[in-house]
Amino acid sequence: MSFTADRLLLFGATGDLAQRMLLPSLCALGVDKLIAPDLRIIGTARQDLDDQGYRNFTRAALEKFLPPDRRGSMAEFLNRLHYQPLDANDTAHFHSLAEKVGPIERGLSIFLSTAPSLFEPTIAGLVAGGLTGDKVRIGLEKPLGTDLETSREINDAVASAFSEDRIFRIDHYLGKETVQNLLALRFANIMFEPLWNAAHIDHVQITVAETVGLESRAGYYDGAGALRDMVQNHMLQLLALVAMEPPASFDATAVRDEKVKALRALRLTHPDETVTGQYRKGAIDGQPVAGYDDELGRDSDTETYVAIKAHIDNWRWKGVPFYLRTGKRMPQRRTEIVVQFRQVPHSIFAGRGARTEPNRLVIGIQPEENISLSLMAKVPGLDRDGIRLRAVPLDIAMPDAFAGPTKRIAYERLLLDLIEGDQTLFVRRDEVEAQWDWIDAIRASWAEHGVRPKSYTAGSWGPSAAVALTERDGATWHE
Ligand code: BG6
């Protein structure tokens, strides 16, 4: 049902995500007049605050995490905010929450980011408090379970109160502008799609490298590891967008139908097609950083790095490896997709001493948003000693190409879509389940073969075995 909600209920309203992303995004949307003036925002969490206390809390978060030029006067935004303390395990609390939310006949959007153990009591509480129904939709932030089974439990609990068209599973990578631009690149240009297949593409690389370590998330991260924290969601979504067939239209059903087909075509990964690592002490940007065990304060077998050679068993991608890698404490923060094309079938320049290199498309997602296509060109000269060719980049730096539009936080887009009810950039249940299916099989094979993470020095690109993973196929990680 299409409606724009006039109430937004934020669970986890005093948490890290709320401070860094949600509140700044909502304030910026308010300043840009993209949310209605009468949108009422109700925060809830365990912490005992009143409305004014929450407004003070929010003001501090905005001053810290939202650039001054996007804050506006803040007062207008702060006045929208209300707060109700809540113990999610106590159903009675949901009645007070419902009173605070007020009438919901014009529509309520809920943003739920909570510990997995609180999902079920929260849904039960929402039902008891009358905060479900046709005019209520719910956004769910990860982690949504730790494997297929637990994800199903959460999804079943949510489905008992909300129909799928009112469930918005968040993968914040889908809110990133360049990730959406991938669809424009593929489907708004004629020149890529005819080449976008096994006949012309040698392999694809997806890298999500981070310089940060554990931060303050030891409890969560050590139980998750890189495979579940990054590959299960963000990286598989990127893979699906690269690999999917063209959808008939840019709408939620068409796009998600195609993504899920690609995800279901992932082949079970062989143990020697994965490499795991855990960082030891080292240096990043010249600054010494501790090893994972030291940060954690005990030994652990959790992987902070993973590289995988993935295969998509369908007609388009037969024989084209998708190399995925992600790690904490890498030398740079870099998220990118590299599409490595094949060599020309025959080089007319070979007899004149020139070497041709295959074309390569690099889609930079962060920190820089850019798209670069390497093309072979002749080095200028009279060619007395033979022809020389060199790869030259055709670069589009997005901030230069689009100087006007504001660079937005990924959550601005997602919160707006949640309020207005557009599911295109949210993950459907069948996608999540296909993702877990593949991830669970990898974890089972690690357990079966007693795989333990190899050490790598913080500030390096991961264990040397990850280099071998691509080199033995004649491919090289893009660095
Ligand atoms: C989160 C992970 O989903 O994504 C974090 O839990 C990770 O471990 C983060 O740091 C990366 O997001 P971004 O937008 O900074 O690339």
mmCIF file of C-alpha atoms in Angstrom, residues 56-190:
data_model
loop_
_atom_site.group_PDB
_atom_site.id
_atom_site.type_symbol
_atom_site.label_atom_id
_atom_site.label_comp_id
_atom_site.label_asym_id
_atom_site.label_seq_id
_atom_site.Cartn_x
_atom_site.Cartn_y
_atom_site.Cartn_z
ATOM 1 C CA ASN A 56 20.234 17.464 23.933
ATOM 2 C CA PHE A 57 21.678 14.054 23.138
ATOM 3 C CA THR A 58 20.833 14.536 19.458
ATOM 4 C CA ARG A 59 22.282 18.035 19.320
ATOM 5 C CA ALA A 60 25.614 16.645 20.576
ATOM 6 C CA ALA A 61 25.528 13.858 17.971
ATOM 7 C CA LEU A 62 24.778 16.300 15.139
ATOM 8 C CA GLU A 63 27.576 18.614 16.205
ATOM 9 C CA LYS A 64 29.930 15.681 16.088
ATOM 10 C CA PHE A 65 28.780 13.820 13.004
ATOM 11 C CA LEU A 66 27.029 16.237 10.630
ATOM 12 C CA PRO A 67 29.071 18.868 8.772
ATOM 13 C CA PRO A 68 28.024 22.422 9.762
ATOM 14 C CA ASP A 69 26.862 23.298 6.238
ATOM 15 C CA ARG A 70 24.237 20.525 6.371
ATOM 16 C CA ARG A 71 22.907 21.165 9.887
ATOM 17 C CA GLY A 72 20.736 24.200 9.309
ATOM 18 C CA SER A 73 19.630 25.777 12.559
ATOM 19 C CA MET A 74 19.003 22.315 14.109
ATOM 20 C CA ALA A 75 16.218 23.758 16.293
ATOM 21 C CA GLU A 76 13.483 22.883 13.796
ATOM 22 C CA PHE A 77 14.765 19.328 13.569
ATOM 23 C CA LEU A 78 15.212 18.900 17.303
ATOM 24 C CA ASN A 79 11.607 19.990 17.860
ATOM 25 C CA ARG A 80 10.398 17.012 15.851
ATOM 26 C CA LEU A 81 12.031 14.615 18.282
ATOM 27 C CA HIS A 82 10.329 12.760 21.111
ATOM 28 C CA TYR A 83 11.621 9.999 23.291
ATOM 29 C CA GLN A 84 10.240 7.083 25.243
ATOM 30 C CA PRO A 85 12.428 4.749 27.350
ATOM 31 C CA LEU A 86 11.727 1.078 26.734
ATOM 32 C CA ASP A 87 12.634 -2.347 28.015
ATOM 33 C CA ALA A 88 11.890 -4.490 24.975
ATOM 34 C CA ASN A 89 11.319 -7.536 27.160
ATOM 35 C CA ASP A 90 8.454 -5.865 28.983
ATOM 36 C CA THR A 91 5.272 -5.824 26.887
ATOM 37 C CA ALA A 92 3.665 -3.190 29.113
ATOM 38 C CA HIS A 93 6.308 -0.716 27.949
ATOM 39 C CA PHE A 94 4.950 -0.928 24.413
ATOM 40 C CA HIS A 95 1.640 0.551 25.527
ATOM 41 C CA SER A 96 3.428 3.678 26.764
ATOM 42 C CA LEU A 97 5.424 3.684 23.554
ATOM 43 C CA ALA A 98 2.228 3.531 21.480
ATOM 44 C CA GLU A 99 0.824 6.459 23.442
ATOM 45 C CA LYS A 100 3.947 8.451 22.735
ATOM 46 C CA VAL A 101 3.760 7.599 19.034
ATOM 47 C CA GLY A 102 0.148 8.770 18.900
ATOM 48 C CA PRO A 103 -2.338 8.132 16.081
ATOM 49 C CA ILE A 104 -0.905 6.094 13.217
ATOM 50 C CA GLU A 105 -3.692 6.158 10.659
ATOM 51 C CA ARG A 106 -1.617 8.363 8.347
ATOM 52 C CA GLY A 107 1.249 5.879 8.466
ATOM 53 C CA LEU A 108 4.118 4.810 10.706
ATOM 54 C CA SER A 109 7.601 3.716 9.634
ATOM 55 C CA ILE A 110 9.701 1.844 12.168
ATOM 56 C CA PHE A 111 13.479 1.542 12.043
ATOM 57 C CA LEU A 112 14.587 -1.444 14.075
ATOM 58 C CA SER A 113 18.243 -1.878 14.888
ATOM 59 C CA THR A 114 18.609 -4.083 17.897
ATOM 60 C CA ALA A 115 20.462 -7.079 19.286
ATOM 61 C CA PRO A 116 19.275 -10.301 17.569
ATOM 62 C CA SER A 117 17.944 -11.588 20.885
ATOM 63 C CA LEU A 118 15.525 -8.643 21.097
ATOM 64 C CA PHE A 119 13.908 -9.048 17.668
ATOM 65 C CA GLU A 120 11.221 -11.466 18.749
ATOM 66 C CA PRO A 121 10.224 -9.676 21.986
ATOM 67 C CA THR A 122 10.174 -6.397 20.074
ATOM 68 C CA ILE A 123 7.833 -7.733 17.414
ATOM 69 C CA ALA A 124 5.608 -9.232 20.120
ATOM 70 C CA GLY A 125 5.624 -5.872 21.912
ATOM 71 C CA LEU A 126 4.694 -3.987 18.743
ATOM 72 C CA VAL A 127 1.751 -6.325 18.240
ATOM 73 C CA ALA A 128 0.650 -5.908 21.851
ATOM 74 C CA GLY A 129 0.951 -2.122 21.616
ATOM 75 C CA GLY A 130 -1.069 -1.987 18.378
ATOM 76 C CA LEU A 131 1.942 -0.735 16.432
ATOM 77 C CA THR A 132 1.506 -3.060 13.450
ATOM 78 C CA GLY A 133 -1.191 -3.120 10.776
ATOM 79 C CA ASP A 134 -1.553 -2.042 7.174
ATOM 80 C CA LYS A 135 -0.276 1.478 7.712
ATOM 81 C CA VAL A 136 2.914 0.402 9.474
ATOM 82 C CA ARG A 137 6.131 -0.621 7.759
ATOM 83 C CA ILE A 138 9.336 -1.798 9.381
ATOM 84 C CA GLY A 139 12.993 -1.338 8.430
ATOM 85 C CA LEU A 140 15.382 -3.970 9.772
ATOM 86 C CA GLU A 141 19.064 -3.317 10.300
ATOM 87 C CA LYS A 142 21.633 -6.128 10.431
ATOM 88 C CA PRO A 143 22.630 -8.438 11.971
ATOM 89 C CA LEU A 144 19.533 -10.388 11.019
ATOM 90 C CA GLY A 145 20.682 -13.709 12.417
ATOM 91 C CA THR A 146 23.975 -15.518 12.266
ATOM 92 C CA ASP A 147 23.073 -18.210 9.745
ATOM 93 C CA LEU A 148 20.182 -19.343 7.603
ATOM 94 C CA GLU A 149 18.342 -20.930 10.496
ATOM 95 C CA THR A 150 18.492 -17.938 12.844
ATOM 96 C CA SER A 151 17.766 -15.545 10.002
ATOM 97 C CA ARG A 152 14.644 -17.591 9.226
ATOM 98 C CA GLU A 153 13.554 -17.376 12.861
ATOM 99 C CA ILE A 154 13.843 -13.597 12.794
ATOM 100 C CA ASN A 155 12.139 -13.357 9.426
ATOM 101 C CA ASP A 156 9.316 -15.627 10.596
ATOM 102 C CA ALA A 157 8.821 -13.506 13.698
ATOM 103 C CA VAL A 158 8.673 -10.320 11.634
ATOM 104 C CA ALA A 159 6.426 -11.972 9.024
ATOM 105 C CA SER A 160 3.946 -12.901 11.751
ATOM 106 C CA ALA A 161 3.174 -9.177 12.128
ATOM 107 C CA PHE A 162 4.219 -7.565 8.822
ATOM 108 C CA SER A 163 3.627 -8.629 5.233
ATOM 109 C CA GLU A 164 6.736 -8.755 2.997
ATOM 110 C CA ASP A 165 5.704 -5.566 1.192
ATOM 111 C CA ARG A 166 5.973 -3.756 4.533
ATOM 112 C CA ILE A 167 9.387 -5.201 5.511
ATOM 113 C CA PHE A 168 12.448 -3.170 4.513
ATOM 114 C CA ARG A 169 15.708 -5.084 5.121
ATOM 115 C CA ILE A 170 18.552 -2.641 5.097
ATOM 116 C CA ASP A 171 21.899 -3.133 3.431
ATOM 117 C CA HIS A 172 23.401 0.319 3.656
ATOM 118 C CA TYR A 173 25.637 -0.372 0.628
ATOM 119 C CA LEU A 174 22.503 -0.115 -1.523
ATOM 120 C CA GLY A 175 22.077 3.463 -0.298
ATOM 121 C CA LYS A 176 25.488 4.445 -1.657
ATOM 122 C CA GLU A 177 25.293 6.575 -4.753
ATOM 123 C CA THR A 178 27.985 4.749 -6.760
ATOM 124 C CA VAL A 179 26.390 1.411 -6.035
ATOM 125 C CA GLN A 180 23.179 2.676 -7.611
ATOM 126 C CA ASN A 181 25.242 4.167 -10.383
ATOM 127 C CA LEU A 182 26.414 0.675 -11.248
ATOM 128 C CA LEU A 183 22.908 0.056 -12.547
ATOM 129 C CA ALA A 184 23.029 3.222 -14.638
ATOM 130 C CA LEU A 185 26.412 2.244 -16.021
ATOM 131 C CA ARG A 186 25.214 -1.211 -17.019
ATOM 132 C CA PHE A 187 21.709 -0.435 -18.175
ATOM 133 C CA ALA A 188 21.730 3.159 -19.397
ATOM 134 C CA ASN A 189 24.649 2.653 -21.800
ATOM 135 C CA ILE A 190 24.695 0.503 -24.903
#
